[in-house]
Structures are given as structure tokens and as C-alpha cells.
Coordinates of N, CA and C in Angstrom, one line a residue:
M249 N -25.4 -32.2 45.2 CA -26.8 -32.1 44.8 C -27.4 -30.8 45.2
T250 N -28.5 -30.4 44.6 CA -29.2 -29.2 45.0 C -30.2 -29.5 46.1
E251 N -30.7 -28.5 46.7 CA -31.6 -28.6 47.8 C -33.0 -28.2 47.3
G252 N -33.8 -29.2 47.1 CA -35.2 -28.9 46.7 C -35.4 -28.6 45.3
L253 N -36.7 -28.3 45.0 CA -37.1 -28.0 43.6 C -37.5 -26.6 43.4
Q254 N -37.4 -25.7 44.4 CA -38.0 -24.4 44.3 C -37.5 -23.6 43.2
F255 N -36.2 -23.6 42.9 CA -35.6 -22.7 41.8 C -35.3 -23.5 40.6
V256 N -35.7 -24.7 40.4 CA -35.4 -25.5 39.2 C -36.4 -25.2 38.1
K257 N -36.0 -24.7 37.0 CA -36.8 -24.4 35.8 C -36.8 -25.5 34.8
F258 N -35.6 -26.1 34.6 CA -35.4 -27.2 33.6 C -34.8 -28.4 34.3
A259 N -35.3 -29.5 34.0 CA -34.8 -30.7 34.6 C -34.6 -31.9 33.6
L260 N -33.7 -32.7 33.8 CA -33.4 -33.8 32.9 C -33.6 -35.1 33.7
L261 N -34.5 -36.0 33.3 CA -34.8 -37.2 34.0 C -34.3 -38.4 33.2
Q262 N -33.3 -39.1 33.8 CA -32.6 -40.2 33.0 C -32.9 -41.5 33.7
Q263 N -33.3 -42.5 33.0 CA -33.5 -43.8 33.5 C -32.1 -44.5 33.4
E264 N -31.7 -45.1 34.6 CA -30.5 -45.9 34.6 C -30.6 -47.1 33.7
N265 N -29.5 -47.4 33.0 CA -29.5 -48.6 32.1 C -29.0 -49.8 32.8
D266 N -29.8 -50.8 33.0 CA -29.3 -52.0 33.7 C -28.8 -53.0 32.6
P267 N -27.6 -53.4 32.7 CA -27.0 -54.3 31.7 C -27.7 -55.6 31.5
L268 N -28.4 -56.0 32.6 CA -29.1 -57.3 32.5 C -30.3 -57.3 31.6
E269 N -30.8 -56.1 31.3 CA -31.9 -56.0 30.4 C -31.5 -56.1 29.0
Y270 N -30.2 -56.1 28.7 CA -29.7 -56.3 27.4 C -29.9 -57.7 26.8
C271 N -30.2 -58.7 27.7 CA -30.3 -60.1 27.3 C -31.5 -60.3 26.3
V272 N -32.4 -59.3 26.3 CA -33.5 -59.4 25.3 C -33.6 -58.1 24.6
C273 N -33.2 -58.0 23.3 CA -33.3 -56.8 22.6 C -34.8 -56.5 22.4
T274 N -35.2 -55.3 22.7 CA -36.6 -55.0 22.6 C -37.1 -54.8 21.2
L275 N -38.3 -55.3 20.9 CA -38.8 -55.1 19.6 C -39.4 -53.7 19.4
P276 N -39.0 -53.0 18.3 CA -39.5 -51.6 18.1 C -40.9 -51.6 17.6
I277 N -41.8 -52.1 18.4 CA -43.2 -52.1 18.1 C -44.0 -51.3 19.2
P278 N -44.5 -50.2 18.9 CA -45.2 -49.4 20.0 C -46.5 -50.2 20.4
S279 N -46.7 -50.3 21.7 CA -47.9 -51.0 22.2 C -48.2 -50.4 23.5
N280 N -49.5 -50.3 23.8 CA -50.0 -49.8 25.1 C -50.3 -51.0 26.0
I281 N -50.0 -52.2 25.5 CA -50.2 -53.4 26.3 C -48.9 -54.1 26.7
G282 N -48.0 -54.3 25.7 CA -46.7 -54.8 26.0 C -46.6 -56.3 26.3
I283 N -45.4 -56.8 26.4 CA -45.2 -58.2 26.7 C -44.2 -58.3 27.9
P284 N -44.6 -59.2 28.9 CA -43.6 -59.4 30.0 C -42.3 -60.0 29.4
L285 N -41.2 -59.4 29.7 CA -39.9 -59.9 29.1 C -39.1 -60.6 30.2
F286 N -39.7 -61.7 30.7 CA -39.0 -62.5 31.7 C -37.8 -63.1 31.1
P287 N -36.6 -63.2 31.8 CA -36.4 -62.7 33.1 C -35.7 -61.3 33.2
C288 N -35.9 -60.5 32.1 CA -35.1 -59.3 32.0 C -35.8 -58.0 32.4
E289 N -37.0 -58.2 32.9 CA -37.8 -57.0 33.4 C -37.4 -56.7 34.9
L290 N -36.6 -55.6 35.1 CA -36.0 -55.3 36.4 C -36.6 -54.0 36.9
P291 N -36.4 -53.8 38.3 CA -36.8 -52.5 38.8 C -36.1 -51.4 38.1
N292 N -36.8 -50.3 38.0 CA -36.2 -49.1 37.3 C -35.7 -48.1 38.3
N293 N -34.6 -47.5 38.0 CA -34.0 -46.4 38.8 C -33.8 -45.2 37.8
F294 N -34.1 -44.0 38.4 CA -34.0 -42.7 37.6 C -33.1 -41.8 38.4
R295 N -32.5 -40.9 37.6 CA -31.8 -39.7 38.2 C -32.3 -38.4 37.7
L296 N -32.5 -37.5 38.5 CA -33.0 -36.2 38.1 C -31.9 -35.1 38.3
F297 N -31.7 -34.4 37.2 CA -30.6 -33.4 37.1 C -31.2 -32.0 36.8
Q298 N -30.5 -31.0 37.2 CA -30.8 -29.7 36.6 C -30.3 -29.7 35.2
S299 N -30.9 -28.9 34.3 CA -30.4 -28.8 32.9 C -30.7 -27.4 32.4
N300 N -30.4 -27.3 31.1 CA -30.7 -26.0 30.4 C -32.0 -26.1 29.5
E301 N -32.3 -25.1 28.8 CA -33.6 -25.1 28.1 C -33.6 -26.1 27.0
T302 N -32.5 -26.5 26.4 CA -32.5 -27.5 25.3 C -32.2 -28.9 25.8
F303 N -32.0 -29.0 27.1 CA -31.6 -30.3 27.7 C -30.3 -30.9 27.2
S304 N -29.5 -30.0 26.7 CA -28.2 -30.5 26.2 C -27.1 -30.6 27.2
Q305 N -27.3 -30.1 28.4 CA -26.3 -30.1 29.5 C -26.9 -30.7 30.7
I306 N -26.1 -31.5 31.4 CA -26.5 -32.1 32.7 C -25.8 -31.3 33.8
G307 N -26.7 -30.7 34.7 CA -26.2 -30.0 35.8 C -26.1 -30.8 37.0
M308 N -26.3 -30.2 38.2 CA -26.2 -30.8 39.5 C -27.4 -31.8 39.7
K309 N -27.1 -32.9 40.3 CA -28.1 -33.9 40.6 C -29.1 -33.4 41.6
I310 N -30.4 -33.6 41.4 CA -31.4 -33.1 42.4 C -31.8 -34.3 43.3
M311 N -32.0 -35.5 42.7 CA -32.4 -36.6 43.5 C -32.3 -37.9 42.7
D312 N -32.2 -39.0 43.4 CA -32.4 -40.3 42.8 C -33.8 -40.8 43.0
I313 N -34.3 -41.5 42.1 CA -35.7 -42.0 42.2 C -35.6 -43.5 41.9
E314 N -36.2 -44.3 42.8 CA -36.1 -45.8 42.8 C -37.4 -46.4 42.8
E315 N -37.6 -47.5 42.0 CA -38.8 -48.3 42.1 C -38.5 -49.4 43.2
E316 N -39.4 -49.5 44.1 CA -39.2 -50.5 45.2 C -39.5 -51.9 44.7
E317 N -38.9 -52.8 45.5 CA -38.9 -54.2 45.1 C -40.1 -55.0 45.6
N318 N -41.1 -54.4 46.1 CA -42.2 -55.2 46.7 C -43.2 -55.7 45.8
H319 N -43.0 -55.5 44.5 CA -43.9 -56.0 43.5 C -43.2 -56.9 42.5
K320 N -42.2 -57.7 43.0 CA -41.4 -58.5 42.1 C -42.2 -59.5 41.3
F321 N -43.2 -60.2 41.9 CA -44.0 -61.2 41.2 C -44.8 -60.5 40.1
M322 N -45.5 -59.4 40.4 CA -46.3 -58.7 39.4 C -45.4 -58.1 38.3
R323 N -44.2 -57.7 38.6 CA -43.3 -57.2 37.6 C -42.9 -58.3 36.6
T324 N -42.9 -59.5 37.1 CA -42.5 -60.6 36.2 C -43.7 -61.1 35.3
I325 N -44.9 -61.2 35.9 CA -46.0 -61.7 35.1 C -46.9 -60.7 34.4
C326 N -46.7 -59.4 34.8 CA -47.7 -58.4 34.3 C -47.1 -57.5 33.3
C327 N -47.9 -57.2 32.3 CA -47.4 -56.2 31.3 C -46.9 -54.9 31.9
P328 N -45.8 -54.4 31.4 CA -45.2 -53.2 32.1 C -46.2 -52.1 32.3
S329 N -47.1 -51.8 31.3 CA -48.0 -50.6 31.5 C -49.1 -50.9 32.4
F330 N -49.3 -52.1 32.9 CA -50.3 -52.5 33.9 C -49.9 -52.7 35.3
R331 N -48.6 -53.0 35.5 CA -48.2 -53.4 36.8 C -48.2 -52.3 37.9
P332 N -48.4 -52.7 39.1 CA -48.4 -51.7 40.2 C -47.0 -51.3 40.5
L333 N -46.9 -50.1 41.1 CA -45.6 -49.5 41.3 C -45.5 -48.8 42.7
S334 N -44.4 -48.8 43.3 CA -44.1 -48.0 44.5 C -42.8 -47.3 44.3
I335 N -42.8 -46.0 44.3 CA -41.6 -45.2 43.9 C -41.2 -44.3 45.0
T336 N -39.9 -44.3 45.3 CA -39.3 -43.4 46.4 C -38.1 -42.7 45.8
S337 N -38.0 -41.4 46.2 CA -36.9 -40.6 45.8 C -36.0 -40.3 47.0
R338 N -34.7 -40.0 46.8 CA -33.8 -39.6 47.9 C -32.9 -38.5 47.4
D339 N -32.8 -37.5 48.2 CA -31.9 -36.4 47.9 C -30.5 -36.6 48.5
F340 N -29.7 -35.6 48.5 CA -28.3 -35.7 49.0 C -28.2 -36.0 50.4
Y341 N -29.2 -35.6 51.2 CA -29.2 -35.8 52.6 C -30.0 -37.0 53.0
N342 N -30.3 -37.9 52.1 CA -31.0 -39.1 52.3 C -32.5 -38.9 52.7
N343 N -33.0 -37.6 52.5 CA -34.4 -37.4 52.8 C -35.2 -38.0 51.6
I344 N -36.5 -38.1 51.9 CA -37.4 -38.7 50.9 C -38.4 -37.6 50.5
P345 N -38.1 -36.8 49.5 CA -39.0 -35.7 49.1 C -40.2 -36.1 48.4
I346 N -40.1 -37.1 47.5 CA -41.3 -37.6 46.7 C -41.5 -39.1 46.9
Q347 N -42.7 -39.4 47.0 CA -43.1 -40.8 47.0 C -44.3 -41.0 46.1
A348 N -44.5 -42.1 45.4 CA -45.6 -42.3 44.5 C -46.0 -43.7 44.5
E349 N -47.3 -44.0 44.3 CA -47.8 -45.3 44.3 C -48.8 -45.4 43.2
R350 N -48.7 -46.5 42.4 CA -49.7 -46.8 41.4 C -50.2 -48.2 41.6
K351 N -51.5 -48.4 41.8 CA -52.1 -49.7 42.0 C -52.4 -50.3 40.7
F352 N -52.6 -51.7 40.7 CA -53.0 -52.4 39.5 C -54.4 -51.9 39.1
A353 N -54.6 -51.7 37.8 CA -55.9 -51.3 37.3 C -56.4 -52.2 36.2
I354 N -57.6 -52.7 36.3 CA -58.1 -53.6 35.3 C -58.3 -52.8 34.0
P355 N -57.6 -53.2 32.9 CA -57.7 -52.5 31.6 C -59.1 -52.3 31.1
F356 N -59.4 -51.0 30.7 CA -60.7 -50.6 30.1 C -61.8 -50.6 31.1
I357 N -61.6 -50.9 32.4 CA -62.6 -50.8 33.4 C -62.2 -49.8 34.4
Q358 N -61.0 -49.8 34.9 CA -60.5 -48.9 35.9 C -59.6 -47.9 35.3
K359 N -59.6 -46.7 35.9 CA -58.7 -45.6 35.5 C -57.2 -45.9 35.9
N360 N -56.3 -45.7 35.1 CA -54.9 -45.7 35.5 C -54.6 -44.5 36.2
E361 N -54.1 -44.6 37.5 CA -53.7 -43.4 38.2 C -52.6 -43.6 39.1
M362 N -51.8 -42.6 39.4 CA -50.7 -42.6 40.3 C -50.9 -41.5 41.4
K363 N -50.8 -41.9 42.6 CA -50.9 -40.9 43.7 C -49.5 -40.5 44.2
V364 N -49.4 -39.3 44.5 CA -48.0 -38.7 44.8 C -48.1 -38.0 46.2
K365 N -47.0 -38.2 47.0 CA -46.8 -37.5 48.2 C -45.5 -36.6 48.0
Y366 N -45.5 -35.4 48.6 CA -44.4 -34.6 48.6 C -44.1 -34.1 50.0
E367 N -42.9 -34.5 50.5 CA -42.4 -34.2 51.9 C -43.4 -34.8 52.9
G368 N -43.9 -36.0 52.6 CA -44.8 -36.7 53.5 C -46.2 -36.3 53.4
E369 N -46.6 -35.4 52.6 CA -48.0 -35.0 52.5 C -48.6 -35.3 51.1
Y370 N -49.8 -35.7 51.1 CA -50.5 -36.0 49.8 C -50.5 -34.7 48.9
A371 N -49.9 -34.9 47.7 CA -49.8 -33.7 46.8 C -50.8 -33.8 45.7
G372 N -51.3 -35.0 45.3 CA -52.2 -35.1 44.2 C -52.1 -36.4 43.5
K373 N -52.7 -36.4 42.3 CA -52.6 -37.7 41.5 C -52.6 -37.4 40.1
I374 N -52.0 -38.3 39.3 CA -52.0 -38.3 37.8 C -52.9 -39.4 37.3
V375 N -53.8 -39.0 36.4 CA -54.8 -39.9 35.9 C -54.8 -40.0 34.4
Q376 N -54.9 -41.3 33.9 CA -55.1 -41.5 32.4 C -56.5 -42.0 32.3
E377 N -57.3 -41.2 31.6 CA -58.7 -41.6 31.4 C -58.8 -42.8 30.4
Q378 N -59.8 -43.6 30.6 CA -60.1 -44.7 29.7 C -60.8 -44.3 28.5
C379 N -60.1 -43.7 27.5 CA -60.7 -43.3 26.3 C -59.7 -43.5 25.1
C380 N -60.2 -43.4 23.9 CA -59.3 -43.6 22.8 C -58.8 -42.2 22.4
T381 N -57.6 -41.9 22.8 CA -57.0 -40.6 22.5 C -56.8 -40.4 21.0
F382 N -56.5 -41.5 20.3 CA -56.3 -41.3 18.8 C -57.5 -40.8 18.1
M383 N -58.7 -41.0 18.6 CA -59.8 -40.5 17.9 C -59.9 -39.0 18.1
K384 N -59.2 -38.5 19.1 CA -59.2 -37.0 19.3 C -58.0 -36.4 18.8
G385 N -57.2 -37.1 18.0 CA -56.0 -36.6 17.3 C -54.8 -36.4 18.2
M386 N -54.8 -37.2 19.3 CA -53.7 -37.2 20.3 C -53.1 -38.5 20.4
F387 N -51.8 -38.5 20.7 CA -51.0 -39.7 21.0 C -51.3 -40.2 22.4
H388 N -51.4 -39.2 23.3 CA -51.5 -39.6 24.7 C -52.1 -38.3 25.5
Q389 N -52.8 -38.6 26.5 CA -53.4 -37.5 27.3 C -53.6 -38.0 28.8
L390 N -53.1 -37.1 29.7 CA -53.2 -37.4 31.1 C -53.7 -36.1 31.8
F391 N -54.2 -36.3 33.1 CA -54.7 -35.2 33.8 C -54.0 -35.2 35.2
I392 N -53.7 -34.0 35.8 CA -53.1 -34.0 37.1 C -54.0 -33.2 38.0
Y393 N -54.3 -33.8 39.2 CA -55.2 -33.2 40.2 C -54.4 -32.9 41.4
D394 N -54.7 -31.8 42.1 CA -54.0 -31.5 43.3 C -54.7 -32.2 44.5
S395 N -54.2 -31.9 45.7 CA -54.6 -32.7 46.9 C -56.1 -32.5 47.2
N396 N -56.7 -31.4 46.7 CA -58.1 -31.1 46.8 C -59.0 -31.7 45.7
E397 N -58.4 -32.5 44.8 CA -59.1 -33.1 43.7 C -59.5 -32.0 42.6
Y398 N -58.8 -30.9 42.6 CA -59.0 -29.9 41.5 C -58.1 -30.2 40.4
L399 N -58.6 -30.1 39.1 CA -57.7 -30.3 38.0 C -56.8 -29.1 37.8
I400 N -55.5 -29.4 37.8 CA -54.5 -28.3 37.7 C -53.7 -28.3 36.4
Y401 N -53.5 -29.5 35.8 CA -52.8 -29.6 34.5 C -53.4 -30.7 33.6
E402 N -53.4 -30.4 32.4 CA -53.7 -31.4 31.3 C -52.4 -31.6 30.5
I403 N -52.0 -32.9 30.4 CA -50.8 -33.2 29.7 C -51.2 -33.9 28.4
T404 N -50.8 -33.3 27.2 CA -51.2 -33.9 25.9 C -50.0 -34.0 25.0
A405 N -50.0 -35.0 24.2 CA -49.1 -35.2 23.1 C -49.8 -35.4 21.8
N406 N -49.7 -34.4 20.9 CA -50.4 -34.5 19.6 C -49.8 -35.6 18.8
I407 N -50.6 -36.1 17.9 CA -50.2 -37.3 17.1 C -49.4 -36.9 15.9
N408 N -49.4 -35.6 15.4 CA -48.6 -35.2 14.3 C -47.3 -34.6 14.7
Q409 N -46.4 -35.6 15.1 CA -45.0 -35.2 15.5 C -44.0 -36.1 14.8
K410 N -42.9 -35.5 14.5 CA -41.9 -36.3 13.8 C -41.4 -37.5 14.6
G411 N -41.3 -37.3 15.9 CA -40.9 -38.4 16.8 C -41.8 -39.6 16.7
L412 N -43.1 -39.4 16.4 CA -44.0 -40.5 16.2 C -43.9 -41.2 14.9
I413 N -43.5 -40.4 13.9 CA -43.3 -40.9 12.5 C -42.3 -42.0 12.5
C414 N -41.1 -41.8 13.2 CA -40.0 -42.7 13.2 C -40.1 -43.6 14.5
F415 N -41.3 -43.6 15.2 CA -41.5 -44.3 16.4 C -41.4 -45.8 16.1
L416 N -42.0 -46.3 15.0 CA -42.0 -47.7 14.7 C -40.7 -48.3 14.4
P417 N -40.0 -47.8 13.4 CA -38.7 -48.4 13.0 C -37.5 -48.1 13.9
F418 N -37.5 -47.0 14.6 CA -36.3 -46.6 15.3 C -36.6 -46.3 16.8
Q419 N -37.7 -46.6 17.3 CA -38.1 -46.3 18.7 C -37.8 -44.9 19.0
S420 N -38.3 -44.0 18.2 CA -38.2 -42.6 18.3 C -36.8 -42.0 18.2
C421 N -36.4 -41.7 17.0 CA -35.2 -41.1 16.7 C -35.3 -39.5 16.9
K422 N -36.5 -39.1 17.0 CA -36.8 -37.6 17.3 C -37.5 -37.5 18.7
S423 N -37.6 -36.3 19.1 CA -38.2 -36.1 20.4 C -39.7 -36.2 20.3
I424 N -40.4 -36.5 21.4 CA -41.9 -36.5 21.4 C -42.3 -35.6 22.5
I425 N -43.1 -34.6 22.2 CA -43.3 -33.5 23.1 C -44.7 -33.6 23.7
Y426 N -44.8 -33.6 25.1 CA -46.1 -33.5 25.8 C -46.2 -32.1 26.3
S427 N -47.3 -31.4 25.9 CA -47.6 -30.0 26.4 C -48.2 -30.1 27.8
I428 N -47.8 -29.1 28.6 CA -48.4 -29.0 30.0 C -49.3 -27.8 29.9
I429 N -50.6 -28.0 30.0 CA -51.6 -27.0 30.0 C -52.1 -26.7 31.3
D430 N -51.9 -25.5 31.8 CA -52.4 -25.1 33.2 C -53.9 -24.9 33.1
K431 N -54.7 -25.6 33.9 CA -56.1 -25.6 33.8 C -56.7 -24.8 35.0
R432 N -55.9 -24.1 35.8 CA -56.4 -23.3 36.9 C -56.9 -21.9 36.3
P433 N -57.7 -21.2 37.1 CA -58.1 -19.9 36.7 C -56.9 -19.0 36.5
A434 N -57.0 -18.1 35.6 CA -55.9 -17.2 35.2 C -55.3 -16.5 36.4
E435 N -56.2 -16.1 37.4 CA -55.7 -15.3 38.5 C -54.8 -16.2 39.4
E436 N -54.9 -17.5 39.3 CA -54.2 -18.4 40.2 C -52.9 -18.9 39.5
Q437 N -52.7 -18.5 38.2 CA -51.5 -18.9 37.5 C -50.3 -18.0 37.6
L438 N -50.5 -16.9 38.3 CA -49.4 -15.9 38.4 C -48.9 -15.5 37.0
I439 N -49.8 -15.2 36.1 CA -49.5 -14.9 34.7 C -49.0 -13.5 34.6
N440 N -47.8 -13.4 33.9 CA -47.3 -12.0 33.5 C -47.0 -12.0 32.0
E441 N -46.4 -10.9 31.5 CA -46.2 -10.8 30.1 C -45.1 -11.8 29.6
N442 N -44.3 -12.3 30.5 CA -43.3 -13.3 30.1 C -43.6 -14.7 30.5
Y443 N -44.9 -15.0 30.8 CA -45.3 -16.3 31.3 C -45.2 -17.4 30.2
T444 N -44.7 -18.5 30.6 CA -44.5 -19.6 29.6 C -45.1 -20.9 30.2
N445 N -45.8 -21.7 29.4 CA -46.3 -23.0 29.8 C -45.1 -23.9 29.7
G446 N -45.3 -25.1 30.3 CA -44.2 -26.1 30.4 C -44.4 -27.2 29.4
Q447 N -43.5 -28.1 29.4 CA -43.6 -29.3 28.5 C -42.7 -30.4 29.1
I448 N -43.1 -31.7 28.7 CA -42.3 -32.9 29.0 C -41.9 -33.4 27.7
E449 N -40.6 -33.6 27.5 CA -40.1 -34.1 26.2 C -39.4 -35.4 26.3
H450 N -39.9 -36.4 25.6 CA -39.2 -37.7 25.5 C -38.0 -37.5 24.5
L451 N -36.8 -37.7 25.0 CA -35.6 -37.4 24.3 C -34.9 -38.6 23.7
F452 N -34.3 -38.5 22.6 CA -33.5 -39.6 22.0 C -32.4 -39.9 23.0
Y453 N -32.1 -41.2 23.3 CA -31.2 -41.6 24.3 C -30.0 -42.4 23.8
G454 N -29.7 -42.2 22.5 CA -28.6 -43.0 22.0 C -29.1 -44.3 21.4
W455 N -28.4 -44.7 20.3 CA -28.8 -45.9 19.6 C -28.8 -47.2 20.4
S456 N -27.8 -47.3 21.2 CA -27.7 -48.6 22.0 C -28.8 -48.7 23.0
N457 N -29.1 -47.5 23.7 CA -30.2 -47.5 24.6 C -31.6 -47.7 23.9
E458 N -31.7 -47.1 22.8 CA -33.0 -47.2 22.1 C -33.3 -48.6 21.5
F459 N -32.3 -49.3 21.1 CA -32.5 -50.5 20.4 C -32.4 -51.7 21.4
C460 N -31.5 -51.6 22.4 CA -31.2 -52.8 23.2 C -31.5 -52.7 24.6
S461 N -32.3 -51.7 25.0 CA -32.7 -51.5 26.4 C -34.0 -50.8 26.4
K462 N -34.6 -50.6 27.5 CA -35.8 -49.9 27.7 C -35.6 -48.6 28.5
A463 N -34.3 -48.2 28.6 CA -34.0 -46.9 29.3 C -34.4 -45.7 28.4
D464 N -35.0 -44.7 29.1 CA -35.4 -43.5 28.4 C -35.0 -42.3 29.2
Q465 N -35.0 -41.2 28.5 CA -34.8 -39.9 29.2 C -35.8 -38.9 28.8
Y466 N -36.1 -37.9 29.7 CA -37.1 -36.9 29.5 C -36.6 -35.6 30.0
G467 N -36.9 -34.6 29.2 CA -36.6 -33.2 29.6 C -37.9 -32.6 30.1
I468 N -37.8 -31.9 31.2 CA -39.0 -31.3 31.8 C -38.8 -29.8 31.9
K469 N -39.7 -29.1 31.3 CA -39.7 -27.6 31.4 C -40.9 -27.2 32.3
F470 N -40.7 -26.8 33.5 CA -41.7 -26.5 34.4 C -42.5 -25.2 34.1
P471 N -43.8 -25.2 34.2 CA -44.5 -23.9 34.0 C -44.1 -22.9 35.0
D472 N -44.2 -21.6 34.6 CA -43.8 -20.5 35.5 C -44.6 -20.6 36.8
S473 N -45.8 -21.1 36.8 CA -46.7 -21.1 37.9 C -46.5 -22.3 38.8
A474 N -45.6 -23.2 38.5 CA -45.5 -24.4 39.2 C -44.9 -24.2 40.6
S475 N -45.5 -24.7 41.6 CA -45.0 -24.8 43.0 C -44.1 -26.0 43.1
E476 N -43.5 -26.2 44.3 CA -42.7 -27.4 44.5 C -43.5 -28.6 44.4
K477 N -44.7 -28.6 45.0 CA -45.6 -29.7 44.9 C -46.0 -30.0 43.4
D478 N -46.3 -28.9 42.7 CA -46.6 -29.1 41.2 C -45.5 -29.8 40.5
K479 N -44.2 -29.4 40.8 CA -43.1 -29.9 40.1 C -42.9 -31.4 40.5
A480 N -43.2 -31.7 41.7 CA -43.1 -33.2 42.1 C -44.2 -34.0 41.3
L481 N -45.4 -33.4 41.1 CA -46.4 -34.1 40.4 C -45.9 -34.3 38.9
L482 N -45.3 -33.3 38.3 CA -44.9 -33.3 36.9 C -43.7 -34.3 36.7
I483 N -42.8 -34.4 37.7 CA -41.8 -35.4 37.7 C -42.3 -36.8 37.7
M484 N -43.3 -37.0 38.6 CA -43.9 -38.3 38.6 C -44.7 -38.6 37.4
C485 N -45.3 -37.5 36.8 CA -46.0 -37.7 35.6 C -45.1 -38.2 34.4
S486 N -43.9 -37.7 34.4 CA -42.9 -38.2 33.4 C -42.6 -39.6 33.6
I487 N -42.5 -40.1 34.8 CA -42.3 -41.5 35.0 C -43.5 -42.3 34.7
F488 N -44.7 -41.8 35.0 CA -45.9 -42.4 34.6 C -46.1 -42.6 33.1
I489 N -45.7 -41.6 32.4 CA -45.7 -41.7 30.9 C -44.7 -42.8 30.5
D490 N -43.6 -42.9 31.1 CA -42.6 -43.9 30.7 C -43.2 -45.3 30.9
Y491 N -43.9 -45.5 32.0 CA -44.5 -46.8 32.3 C -45.7 -47.1 31.4
L492 N -46.5 -46.1 31.1 CA -47.7 -46.4 30.3 C -47.4 -46.6 28.8
W493 N -46.3 -46.1 28.3 CA -45.9 -46.2 26.9 C -44.6 -46.8 26.6
F494 N -43.5 -46.1 27.1 CA -42.2 -46.4 26.6 C -41.5 -47.6 27.3
E495 N -42.1 -48.1 28.4 CA -41.6 -49.2 29.1 C -42.1 -50.6 28.5
N496 N -43.0 -50.5 27.5 CA -43.6 -51.7 26.9 C -42.7 -52.3 25.9
F497 N -41.7 -51.6 25.4 CA -40.9 -52.2 24.3 C -39.5 -51.7 24.4

């Protein structure tokens, strides 16, 4: 495994496929509410790898990311996109670089948010505003704040994507791209002539995974200005996206 996130530019986040979740084939119906699939809703584990720009190659493993078991009852009775989460990561040396927690939020009343720690210190939070993004021509929109509550990234997925056209019948046979927009002042972004923004891409994960499980994979292209804490927030944002949308079906 590699040491830390400092030099990682492209990462591949893969959800482990639990065979027990095959007992209920998921319905290919997109929903932001979802249905509890008792008894097949299990804790989720992810693996984070280095990758290339097209996410076609799996490099060295960076860390394992595990959902903790302390919300078993809520995981059983609560819709996936609503349930509380506690997430812990472990690297090769059994250190815990990233931790995240998402508390239960009352739909349409409280904001969905996930708070993130990096190397034991509060790094910031990811927030989904309570608004109808479809009215703004977007499939999904999230905001990332740093430890001082300053907005640093806006994460948006436009609604006019091929991956959303085949979302209903095939559970996304194409990729769905979330743009990472740096909201900090230009002088804080370390912008140069070769500067590139980042993106989070929901990738096709094979027919068996797409039809008979809820396992997903994501390619992450980090912005040039992203620090290690920023990268930790973007990794957790990818998992947050998974729970808010793709874990529901």
C-alpha cells in the first residue's frame, strides 16, 4: 500500500461486493428515498486504489474503508439514503487516516451532512442542501466546507448526461460525472497555466454488480489545489454520493 494521499492524483474507489446481498436483486428504479431490503442490507466496505486518468488500471491500494456495525438496527429499518453512518479507514500500517460520521436527518427538514476527520483532526463536512436540484437542471449537488466552515468545493452533476439516460433500465450503463468546482479565491487555489479542476465519476461496474447487487465504483480526479485534507473530504464525498443515491437500489 502507499503512504498517505499527498502524491495521489487519480484514485479508484471500489465497493466490495457482499454475496449475501445477491438474495434480493435490486430493482433498477432510481429513487432518493429507497426501500429497506431486509435482510440483505449489510455494512459496506470500500477499497481505495491509485489509478490512471481513465480509471482503467488499478494501482497500489491506499486504504480500506469500513462502515462500522453500531447502527445495525437503523440499517435494517431505515431507507439507505437516510440512515446514520460511522465510517473508518485503515492503511497498511493499521493507522486510521480518515473517519466520518453522518447522523440521521429528518427528510425535508434537516440538512443531510457528513462530518470528516483526517489524522484525528476535524477536516470539514459535506452537505446536501434541502432543495430540488432538478429545477436547477442538475441531477445532484453537494457542498464541501473546511474546518473553519468556509465553502471550498461545490460538487455538481448535470442532468443531461448519457449515464442518466440509461439510468432507469440498466442502472447506469454509462458513467455519471460529478464536477468538482473550487470555490476558494483564485489566489488560494495555486492556479497555474496547467491547472485542472477535478471530478468524481460513477463508473460502470459490470453487469452482475449493476443488476444483482448495490456495489458501485467511483473514479476520483483530485483538483490540482487539493491538500491531503481536501482529498480526504472528496473521498468521503464519493461515499456520501453512494449512500444518497446509488445505495437505494
